[in-house]
Short mmCIF file of C-alpha atoms and ligand atoms in Angstrom, two decimals:
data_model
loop_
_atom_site.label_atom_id
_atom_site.label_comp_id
_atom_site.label_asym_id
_atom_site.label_seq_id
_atom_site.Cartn_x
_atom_site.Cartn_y
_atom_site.Cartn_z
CA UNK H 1 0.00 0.00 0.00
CA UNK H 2 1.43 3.34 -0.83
CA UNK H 3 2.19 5.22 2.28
CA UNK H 4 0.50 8.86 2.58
CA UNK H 5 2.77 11.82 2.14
CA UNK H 6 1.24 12.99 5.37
CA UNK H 7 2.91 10.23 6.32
CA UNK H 8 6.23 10.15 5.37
CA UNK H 9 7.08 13.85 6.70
CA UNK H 10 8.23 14.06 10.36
CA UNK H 11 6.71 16.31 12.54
CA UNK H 12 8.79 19.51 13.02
CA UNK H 13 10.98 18.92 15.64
CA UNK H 14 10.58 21.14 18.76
CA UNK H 15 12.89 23.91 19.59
CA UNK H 16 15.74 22.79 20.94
CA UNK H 17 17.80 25.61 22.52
CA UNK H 18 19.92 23.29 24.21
CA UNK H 19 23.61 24.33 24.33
CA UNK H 20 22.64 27.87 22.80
CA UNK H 21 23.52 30.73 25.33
CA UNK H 22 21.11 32.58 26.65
CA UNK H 23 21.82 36.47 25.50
CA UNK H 24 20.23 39.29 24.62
CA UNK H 25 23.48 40.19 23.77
CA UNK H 26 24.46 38.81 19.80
CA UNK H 27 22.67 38.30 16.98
CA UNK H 28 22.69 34.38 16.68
CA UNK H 29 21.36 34.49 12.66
CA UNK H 30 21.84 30.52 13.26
CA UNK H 31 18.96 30.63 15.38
CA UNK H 32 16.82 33.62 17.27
CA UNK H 33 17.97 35.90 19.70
CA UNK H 34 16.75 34.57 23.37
CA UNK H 35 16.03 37.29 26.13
CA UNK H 36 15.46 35.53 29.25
CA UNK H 37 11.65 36.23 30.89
CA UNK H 38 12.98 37.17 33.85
CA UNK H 39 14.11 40.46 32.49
CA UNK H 40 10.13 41.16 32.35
CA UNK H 41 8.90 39.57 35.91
CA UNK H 42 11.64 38.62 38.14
CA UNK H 43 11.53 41.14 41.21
CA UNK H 44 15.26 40.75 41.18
CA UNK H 45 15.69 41.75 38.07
CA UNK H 46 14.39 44.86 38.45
CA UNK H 47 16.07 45.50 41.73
CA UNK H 48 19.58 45.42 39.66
CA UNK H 49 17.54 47.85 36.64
CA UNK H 50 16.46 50.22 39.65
CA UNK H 51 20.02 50.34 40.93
CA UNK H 52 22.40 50.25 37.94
CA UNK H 53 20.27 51.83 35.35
CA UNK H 54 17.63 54.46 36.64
CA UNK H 55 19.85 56.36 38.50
CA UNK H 56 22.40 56.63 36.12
CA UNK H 57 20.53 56.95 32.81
CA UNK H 58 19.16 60.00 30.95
CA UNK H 59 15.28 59.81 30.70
CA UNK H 60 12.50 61.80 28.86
CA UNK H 61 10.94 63.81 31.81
CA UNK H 62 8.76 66.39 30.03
CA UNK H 63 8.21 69.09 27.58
CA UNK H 64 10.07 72.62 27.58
CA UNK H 65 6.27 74.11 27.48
CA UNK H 66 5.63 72.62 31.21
CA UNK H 67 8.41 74.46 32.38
CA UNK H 68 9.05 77.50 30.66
CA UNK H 69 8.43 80.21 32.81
CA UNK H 70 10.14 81.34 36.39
CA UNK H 71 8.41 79.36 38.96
CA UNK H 72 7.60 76.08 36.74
CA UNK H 73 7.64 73.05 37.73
CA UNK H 74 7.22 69.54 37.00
CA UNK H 75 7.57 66.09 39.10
CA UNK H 76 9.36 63.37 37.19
CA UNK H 77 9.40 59.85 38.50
CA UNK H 78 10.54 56.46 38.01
CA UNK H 79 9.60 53.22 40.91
CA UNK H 80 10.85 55.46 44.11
CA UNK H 81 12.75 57.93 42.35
CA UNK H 82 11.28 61.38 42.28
CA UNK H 83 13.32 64.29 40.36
CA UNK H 84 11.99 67.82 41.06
CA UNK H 85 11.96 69.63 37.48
CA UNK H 86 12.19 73.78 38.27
CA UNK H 87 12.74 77.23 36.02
CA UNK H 88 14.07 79.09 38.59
CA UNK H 89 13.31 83.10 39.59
CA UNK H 90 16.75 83.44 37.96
CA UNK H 91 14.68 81.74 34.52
CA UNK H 92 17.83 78.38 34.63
CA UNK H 93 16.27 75.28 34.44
CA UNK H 94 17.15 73.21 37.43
CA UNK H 95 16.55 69.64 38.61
CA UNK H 96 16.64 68.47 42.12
CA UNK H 97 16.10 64.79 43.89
CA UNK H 98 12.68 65.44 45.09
CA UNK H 99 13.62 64.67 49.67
CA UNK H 100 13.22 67.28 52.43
CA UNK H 101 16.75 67.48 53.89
CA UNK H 102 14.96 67.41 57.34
CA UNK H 103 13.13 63.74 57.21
CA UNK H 104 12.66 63.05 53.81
CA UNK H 105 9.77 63.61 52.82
CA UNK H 106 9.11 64.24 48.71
CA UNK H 107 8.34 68.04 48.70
CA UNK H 108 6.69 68.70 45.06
CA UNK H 109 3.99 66.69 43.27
CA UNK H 110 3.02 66.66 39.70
CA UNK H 111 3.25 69.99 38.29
CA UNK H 112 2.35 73.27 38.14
CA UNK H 113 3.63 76.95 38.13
CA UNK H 114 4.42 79.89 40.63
CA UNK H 115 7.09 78.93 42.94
CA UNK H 116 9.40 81.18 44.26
CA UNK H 117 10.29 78.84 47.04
CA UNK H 118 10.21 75.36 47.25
CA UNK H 119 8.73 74.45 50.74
CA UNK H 120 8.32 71.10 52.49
CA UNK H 121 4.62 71.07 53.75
CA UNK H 122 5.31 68.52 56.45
CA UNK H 123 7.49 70.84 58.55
CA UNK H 124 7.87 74.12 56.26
CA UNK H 125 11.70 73.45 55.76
CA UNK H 126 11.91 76.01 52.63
CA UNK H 127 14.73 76.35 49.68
CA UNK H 128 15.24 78.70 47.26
CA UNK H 129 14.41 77.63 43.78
CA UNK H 130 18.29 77.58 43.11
CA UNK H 131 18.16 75.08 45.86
CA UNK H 132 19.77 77.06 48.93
CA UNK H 133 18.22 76.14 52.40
CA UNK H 134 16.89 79.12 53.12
CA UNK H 135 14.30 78.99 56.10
CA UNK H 136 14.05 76.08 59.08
CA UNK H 137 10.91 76.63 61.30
CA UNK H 138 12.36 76.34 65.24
CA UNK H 139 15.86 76.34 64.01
CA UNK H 140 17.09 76.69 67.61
CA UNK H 141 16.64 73.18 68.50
CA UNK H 142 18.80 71.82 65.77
CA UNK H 143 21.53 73.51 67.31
CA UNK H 144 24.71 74.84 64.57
CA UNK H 145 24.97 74.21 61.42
CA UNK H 146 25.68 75.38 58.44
CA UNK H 147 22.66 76.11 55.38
CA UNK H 148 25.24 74.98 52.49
CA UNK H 149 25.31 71.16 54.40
CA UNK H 150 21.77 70.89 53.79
CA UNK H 151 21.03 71.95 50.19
CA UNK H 152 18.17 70.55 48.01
CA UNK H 153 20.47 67.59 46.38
CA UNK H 154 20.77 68.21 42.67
CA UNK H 155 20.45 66.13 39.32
CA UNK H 156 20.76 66.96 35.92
CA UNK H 157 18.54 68.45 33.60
CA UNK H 158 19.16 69.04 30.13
CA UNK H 159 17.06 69.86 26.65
CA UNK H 160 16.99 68.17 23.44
CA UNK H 161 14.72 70.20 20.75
CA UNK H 162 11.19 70.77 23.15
CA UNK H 163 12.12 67.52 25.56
CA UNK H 164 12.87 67.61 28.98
CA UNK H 165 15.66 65.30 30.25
CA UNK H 166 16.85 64.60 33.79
CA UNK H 167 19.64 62.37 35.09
CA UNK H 168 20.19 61.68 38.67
CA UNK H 169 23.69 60.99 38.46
CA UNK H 170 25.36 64.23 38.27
CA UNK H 171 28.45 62.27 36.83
CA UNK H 172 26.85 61.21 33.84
CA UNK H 173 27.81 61.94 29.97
CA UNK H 174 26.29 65.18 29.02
CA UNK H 175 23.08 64.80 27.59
CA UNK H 176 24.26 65.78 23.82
CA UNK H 177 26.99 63.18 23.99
CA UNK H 178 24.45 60.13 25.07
CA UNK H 179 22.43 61.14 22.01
CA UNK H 180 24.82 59.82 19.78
CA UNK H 181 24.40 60.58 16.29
CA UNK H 182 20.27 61.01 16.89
CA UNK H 183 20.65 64.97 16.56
CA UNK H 184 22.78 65.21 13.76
CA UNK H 185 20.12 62.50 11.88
CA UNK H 186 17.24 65.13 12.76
CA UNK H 187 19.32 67.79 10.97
CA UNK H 188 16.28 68.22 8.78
CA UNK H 189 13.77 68.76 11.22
CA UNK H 190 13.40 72.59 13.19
CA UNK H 191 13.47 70.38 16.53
CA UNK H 192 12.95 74.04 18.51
CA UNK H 193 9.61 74.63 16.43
CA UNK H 194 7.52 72.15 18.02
CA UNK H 195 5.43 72.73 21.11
CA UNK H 196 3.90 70.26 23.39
CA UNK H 197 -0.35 70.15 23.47
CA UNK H 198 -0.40 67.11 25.39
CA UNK H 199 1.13 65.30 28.29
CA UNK H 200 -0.76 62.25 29.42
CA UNK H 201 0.12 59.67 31.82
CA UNK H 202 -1.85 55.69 32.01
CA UNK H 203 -0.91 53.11 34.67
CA UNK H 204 -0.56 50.31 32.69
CA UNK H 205 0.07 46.76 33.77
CA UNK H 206 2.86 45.48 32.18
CA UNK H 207 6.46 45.91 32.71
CA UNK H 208 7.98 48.96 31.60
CA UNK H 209 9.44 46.83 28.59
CA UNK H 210 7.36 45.52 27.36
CA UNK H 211 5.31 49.16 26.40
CA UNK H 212 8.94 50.30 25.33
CA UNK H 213 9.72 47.12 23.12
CA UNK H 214 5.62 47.88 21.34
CA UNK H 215 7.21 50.75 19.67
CA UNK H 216 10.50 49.36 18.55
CA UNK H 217 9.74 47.38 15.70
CA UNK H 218 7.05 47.47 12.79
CA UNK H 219 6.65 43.14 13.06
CA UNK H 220 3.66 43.84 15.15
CA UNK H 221 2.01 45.76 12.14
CA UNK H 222 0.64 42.60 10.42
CA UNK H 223 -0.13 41.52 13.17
CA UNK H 224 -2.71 43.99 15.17
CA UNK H 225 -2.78 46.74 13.10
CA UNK H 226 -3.66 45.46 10.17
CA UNK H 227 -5.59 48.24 9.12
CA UNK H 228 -2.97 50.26 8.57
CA UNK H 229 -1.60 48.01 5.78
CA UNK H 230 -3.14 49.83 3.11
CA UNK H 231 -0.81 53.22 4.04
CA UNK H 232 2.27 51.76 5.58
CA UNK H 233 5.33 50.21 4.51
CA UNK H 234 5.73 47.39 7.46
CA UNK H 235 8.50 45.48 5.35
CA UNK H 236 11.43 47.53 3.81
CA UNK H 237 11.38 50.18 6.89
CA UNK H 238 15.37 50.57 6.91
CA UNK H 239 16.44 50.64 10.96
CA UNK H 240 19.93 52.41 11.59
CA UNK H 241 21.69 51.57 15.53
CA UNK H 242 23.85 53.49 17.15
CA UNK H 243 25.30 52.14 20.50
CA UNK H 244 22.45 53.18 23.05
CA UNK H 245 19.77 53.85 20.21
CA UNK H 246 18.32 53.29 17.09
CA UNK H 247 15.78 54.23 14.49
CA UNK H 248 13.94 53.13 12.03
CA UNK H 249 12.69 55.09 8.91
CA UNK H 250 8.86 54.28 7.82
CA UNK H 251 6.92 55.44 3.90
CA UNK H 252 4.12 56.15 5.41
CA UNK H 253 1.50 56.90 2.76
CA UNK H 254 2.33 53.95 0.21
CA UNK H 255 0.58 49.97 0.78
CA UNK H 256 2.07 47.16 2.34
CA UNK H 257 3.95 45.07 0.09
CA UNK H 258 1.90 42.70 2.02
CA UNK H 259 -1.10 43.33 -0.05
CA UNK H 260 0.26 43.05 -3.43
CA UNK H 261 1.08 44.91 -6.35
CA UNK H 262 -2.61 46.08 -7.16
CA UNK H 263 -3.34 48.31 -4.48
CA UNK H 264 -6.16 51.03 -5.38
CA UNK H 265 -5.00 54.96 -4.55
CA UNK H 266 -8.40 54.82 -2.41
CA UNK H 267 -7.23 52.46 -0.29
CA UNK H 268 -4.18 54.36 0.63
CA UNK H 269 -6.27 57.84 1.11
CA UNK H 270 -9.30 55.68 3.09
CA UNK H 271 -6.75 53.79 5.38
CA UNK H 272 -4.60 56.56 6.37
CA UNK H 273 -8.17 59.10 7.41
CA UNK H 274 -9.19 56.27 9.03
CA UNK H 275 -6.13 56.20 11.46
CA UNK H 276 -5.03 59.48 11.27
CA UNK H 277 -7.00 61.83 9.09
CA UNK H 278 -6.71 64.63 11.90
CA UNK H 279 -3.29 65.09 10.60
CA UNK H 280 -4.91 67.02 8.06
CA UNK H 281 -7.99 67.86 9.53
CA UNK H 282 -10.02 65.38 7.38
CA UNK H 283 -12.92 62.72 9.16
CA UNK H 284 -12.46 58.86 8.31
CA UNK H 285 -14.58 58.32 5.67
CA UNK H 286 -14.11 61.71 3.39
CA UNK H 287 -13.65 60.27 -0.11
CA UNK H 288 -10.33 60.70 -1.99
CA UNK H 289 -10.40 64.15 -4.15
CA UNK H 290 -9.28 63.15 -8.02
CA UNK H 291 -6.22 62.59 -8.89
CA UNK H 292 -4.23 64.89 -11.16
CA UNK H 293 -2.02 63.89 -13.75
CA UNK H 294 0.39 61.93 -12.45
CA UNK H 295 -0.25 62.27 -8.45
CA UNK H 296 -0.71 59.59 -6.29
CA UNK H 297 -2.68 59.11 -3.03
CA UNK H 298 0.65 59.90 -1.09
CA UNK H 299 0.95 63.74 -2.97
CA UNK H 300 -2.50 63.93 -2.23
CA UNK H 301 -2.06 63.50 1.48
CA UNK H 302 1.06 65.52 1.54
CA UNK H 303 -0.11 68.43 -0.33
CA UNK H 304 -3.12 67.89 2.81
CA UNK H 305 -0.43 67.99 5.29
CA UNK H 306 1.13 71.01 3.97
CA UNK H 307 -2.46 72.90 3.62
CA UNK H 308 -3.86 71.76 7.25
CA UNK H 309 -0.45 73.13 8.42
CA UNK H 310 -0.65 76.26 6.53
CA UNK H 311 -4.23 76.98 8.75
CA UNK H 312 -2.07 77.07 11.69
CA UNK H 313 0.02 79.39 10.32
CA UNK H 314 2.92 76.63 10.19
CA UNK H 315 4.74 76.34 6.82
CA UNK H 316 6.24 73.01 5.98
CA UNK H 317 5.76 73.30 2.47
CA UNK H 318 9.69 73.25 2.30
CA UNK H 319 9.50 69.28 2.70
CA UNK H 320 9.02 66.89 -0.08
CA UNK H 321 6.29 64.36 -0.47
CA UNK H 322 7.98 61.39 1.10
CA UNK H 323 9.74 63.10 3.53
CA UNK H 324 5.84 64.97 4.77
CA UNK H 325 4.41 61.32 4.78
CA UNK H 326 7.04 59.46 6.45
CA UNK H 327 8.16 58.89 9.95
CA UNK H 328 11.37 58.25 11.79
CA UNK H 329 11.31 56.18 15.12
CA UNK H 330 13.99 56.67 17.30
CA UNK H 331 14.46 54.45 20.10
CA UNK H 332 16.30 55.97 23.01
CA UNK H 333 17.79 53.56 25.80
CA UNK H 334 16.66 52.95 27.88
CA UNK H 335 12.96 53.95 27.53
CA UNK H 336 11.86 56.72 25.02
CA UNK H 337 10.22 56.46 21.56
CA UNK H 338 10.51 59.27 19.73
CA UNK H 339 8.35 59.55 16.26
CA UNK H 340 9.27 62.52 14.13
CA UNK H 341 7.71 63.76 11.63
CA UNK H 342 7.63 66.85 9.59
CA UNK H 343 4.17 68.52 11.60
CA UNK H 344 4.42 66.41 14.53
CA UNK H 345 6.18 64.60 17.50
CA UNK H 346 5.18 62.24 19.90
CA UNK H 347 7.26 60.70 22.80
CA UNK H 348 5.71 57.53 24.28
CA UNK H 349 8.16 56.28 26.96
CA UNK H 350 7.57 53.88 30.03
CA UNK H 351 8.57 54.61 33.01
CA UNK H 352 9.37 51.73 35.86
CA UNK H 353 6.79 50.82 38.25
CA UNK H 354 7.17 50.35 41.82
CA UNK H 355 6.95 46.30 40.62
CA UNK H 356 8.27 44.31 37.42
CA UNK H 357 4.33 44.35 36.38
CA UNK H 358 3.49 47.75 36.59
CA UNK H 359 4.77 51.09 34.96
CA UNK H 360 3.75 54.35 33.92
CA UNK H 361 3.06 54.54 30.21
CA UNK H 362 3.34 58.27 29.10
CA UNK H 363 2.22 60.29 25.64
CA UNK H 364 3.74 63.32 24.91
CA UNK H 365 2.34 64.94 21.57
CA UNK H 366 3.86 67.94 20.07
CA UNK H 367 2.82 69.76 17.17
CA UNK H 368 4.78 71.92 14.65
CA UNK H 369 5.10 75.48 15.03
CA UNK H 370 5.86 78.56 13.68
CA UNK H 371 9.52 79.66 14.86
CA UNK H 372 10.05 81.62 17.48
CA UNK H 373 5.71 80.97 18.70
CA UNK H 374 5.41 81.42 22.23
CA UNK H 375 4.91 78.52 24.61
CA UNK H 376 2.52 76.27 24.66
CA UNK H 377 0.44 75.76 27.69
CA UNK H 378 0.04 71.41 27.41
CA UNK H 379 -2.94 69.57 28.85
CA UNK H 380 -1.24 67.02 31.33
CA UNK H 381 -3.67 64.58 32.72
CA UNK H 382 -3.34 60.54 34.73
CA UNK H 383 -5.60 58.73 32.95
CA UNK H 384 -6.66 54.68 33.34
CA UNK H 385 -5.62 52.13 30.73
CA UNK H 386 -8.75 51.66 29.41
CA UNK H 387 -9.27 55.15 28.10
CA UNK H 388 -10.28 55.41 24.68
CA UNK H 389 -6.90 56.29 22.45
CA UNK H 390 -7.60 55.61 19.42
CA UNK H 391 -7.83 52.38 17.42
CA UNK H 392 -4.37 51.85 16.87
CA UNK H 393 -3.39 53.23 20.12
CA UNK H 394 -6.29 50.75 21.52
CA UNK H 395 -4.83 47.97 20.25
CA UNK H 396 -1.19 48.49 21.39
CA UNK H 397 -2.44 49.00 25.04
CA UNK H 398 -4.87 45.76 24.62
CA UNK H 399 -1.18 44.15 23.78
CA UNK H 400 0.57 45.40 26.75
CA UNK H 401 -1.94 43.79 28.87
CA UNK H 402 -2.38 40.30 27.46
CA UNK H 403 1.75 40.20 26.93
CA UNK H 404 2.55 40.08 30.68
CA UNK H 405 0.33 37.35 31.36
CA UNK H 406 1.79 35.59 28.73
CA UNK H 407 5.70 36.01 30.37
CA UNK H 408 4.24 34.81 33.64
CA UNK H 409 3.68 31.31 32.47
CA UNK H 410 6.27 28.89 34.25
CA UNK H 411 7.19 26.95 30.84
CA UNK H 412 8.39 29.88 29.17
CA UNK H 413 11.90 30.72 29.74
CA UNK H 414 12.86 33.34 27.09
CA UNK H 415 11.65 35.16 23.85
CA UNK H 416 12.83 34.75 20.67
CA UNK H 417 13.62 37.58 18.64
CA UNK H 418 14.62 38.18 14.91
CA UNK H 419 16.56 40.20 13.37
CA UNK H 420 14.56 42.82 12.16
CA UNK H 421 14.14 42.95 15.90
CA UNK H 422 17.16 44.63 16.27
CA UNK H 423 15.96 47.62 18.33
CA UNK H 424 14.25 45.40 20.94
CA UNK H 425 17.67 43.23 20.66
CA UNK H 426 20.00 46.72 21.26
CA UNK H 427 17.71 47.14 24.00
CA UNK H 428 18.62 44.25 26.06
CA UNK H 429 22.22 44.11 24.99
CA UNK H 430 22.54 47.64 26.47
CA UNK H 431 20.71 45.84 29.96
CA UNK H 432 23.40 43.33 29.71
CA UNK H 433 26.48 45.78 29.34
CA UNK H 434 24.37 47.92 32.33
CA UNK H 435 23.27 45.16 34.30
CA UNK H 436 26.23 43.04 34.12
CA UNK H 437 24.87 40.14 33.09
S1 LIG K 1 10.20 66.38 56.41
FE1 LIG K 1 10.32 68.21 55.30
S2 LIG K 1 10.24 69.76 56.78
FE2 LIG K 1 10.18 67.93 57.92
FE1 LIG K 2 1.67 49.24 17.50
#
């Protein structure tokens, strides 16, 4: 009797990871790149992250526009760590770990403006906003000493374009030199002419990777946003890596080569109003004007880029078609996304939790202005994770969730990455060179 084909093929054999070491640190192109789950839920873990990287990294803290003005201010924090962001009376922008020098107590929350002090409320212990110890309530009873001893205990702050950075270590690279070669890539882009509208925070339950690792590759694209196929290029989206960072280049604006060769221009212009149409102002659902001779879909929406722009009195006509469709997304170690584009910015960056399953997941939009506009004044809000962020937004959250239930499971020992992974895989070989492992 003839044997089946079914038959005669062996099942695939299972993984077998045996004898391959487990790093985040190479690219093993013999096999995936393993990151050990514990990275993601192991308590100990993050003890060695909060010790060896938090305090010692440069992190996205806010916008220019939340403190722009004497008397600013703005709470940054990350687990325990609380960093006191303040334009002092003098108009220098200072940063300061956020402890009363009497008993300890964090002396600033969230933000806000109109200090010309900064006063503990638990015992009135009050500095100046340079950070001089400047009035102790009862000072008689703490007998002599001396006002420069006890000092608000300062951190850096520095500023990349609109964004807000703060470092606790006040030994740390200057800011411009752990950027790397991100700056010089944005040569292009008027940085300074953005301003922030939006600052909004959601406790999300998932560690802080896990959000940061969503926005480092395009993989997930097929995946759960598959209606944005008909305006993105998910597959030839070149990615670039510094040491610390990376980025990786997107055509917005053109079809997926997933879909084939025979995409209509509608489905370009319906797809891209359906997930972001307010980049030009237009509702989901507006049909495509006619094309001219020779325009595509993607001039269309650029020359509707350039035009909503133009009602804001922002001109960006300067830009070419690809270059006002297309976004760059830089990954910043440890924690920031940064998505540029030609009228807007948005930083989404996760900040640690207080466990491995919990962090802070924060949206920072800005929008393009004219240069030299005055400051913005940016709604900054706490909301809960299942506020309503838009579809594609929606579904990257719904992600976040289900993804640290997954790394829980006792059978799974590590991930496996690919290469076009590679910013999730820099990510974790900068933990290893930081963590020591
Ligand atoms: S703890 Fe701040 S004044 Fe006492
Ligand atoms: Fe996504």
């Amino acid at each position: 009797m003839a044997t089946k084909k079914s038959d005669s093929v062996s099942p695939p054999a299972a993984p077998d990871f045996e004898g391959l070491a487990i790093t985040a640190s190479g690219v093993n192109r013999d096999g995936p790149t393993l990151v050990p789950v514990d990275r993601y839920i192991s308590p100990e873990w993050m003890a060695i992250e909060h010790d060896k990287v938090w305090p010692h990294a440069w992190q996205v803290a806010c916008s220019v526009d939340h403190v722009a003005e004497p008397g600013d201010f703005f709470e940054y924090r990350a687990g325990w760590l609380s960093i006191i962001v303040i334009r002092g009376v003098d108009g220098t922008l200072r940063a300061f770990q956020n402890a009363c020098r009497h008993r300890g107590n964090s002396i600033c929350q969230g933000s806000g403006s109109g200090l010309d002090e900064l006063r503990c409320p638990y015992h009135r212990w009050a500095w100046t906003t340079e950070g001089q110890l400047r009035e102790v309530p009862n000072r008689k009873g703490f007998g002599q000493f001396d006002n420069d001893d006890f000092a608000l205990i300062p951190a850096q702050v520095d500023t990349w374009g609109r964004i807000v950075f703060v470092n606790l270590d006040t030994e740390a690279m200057p800011l411009a030199e752990w950027l790397e070669g991100v700056p010089d890539d944005l040569s292009w882009c008027p940085v300074d002419d953005y301003r922030c509208d939006a600052l909004v925070v959601s406790a999300m339950p998932a560690n802080w990777k896990v959000v940061v690792e969503g926005f480092s590759e395009t993989y997930h694209v097929q995946g759960i946003h598959r209606e944005m196929l008909g305006h993105i290029d998910d597959v030839d989206a070149p990615q670039k890596l510094w040491h610390r960072h990376g980025v990786s280049y997107q055509n917005y604006g053109v079809p997926s080569p997933r879909l084939g060769r025979n995409v209509k221009p509608e489905t370009v212009w319906d797809t891209w109003m359906n997930n972001m149409g307010q980049r030009l102002g237009v509702e989901p659902g507006t049909p495509m004007p006619d094309l001219g001779e020779g325009q595509t879909a993607r001039d269309l929406i650029a020359q509707g880029l350039v035009d909503h722009a133009a009602e804001r009195g922002v001109d960006i006509s300067m830009h070419d078609t690809v270059r006002l469709t297309a976004m760059s997304q830089y990954n910043l170690f440890p924690n920031a996304t940064v998505l540029v584009m030609p009228d807007m910015i948005s930083v989404l960056a996760a900040r640690p939790g207080l466990t491995p399953d919990d962090c802070q997941f924060v949206m920072m939009s800005f929008r393009r202005a004219a240069p030299d506009a005055p400051r913005s004044q940016p709604v900054t809000a706490e909301i809960d994770s299942d506020t309503d962020l838009g579809f594609v937004m929606n579904q990257d959250v719904a992600i976040m969730k289900t993804a640290q239930r997954g790394l829980h499971q006792p059978g799974l020992a590590h991930l496996a990455l690919s290469a076009e992974e590679c910013r999730v895989i820099n990510l974790h070989r900068n933990l290893d060179e930081w963590c020591g492992s």
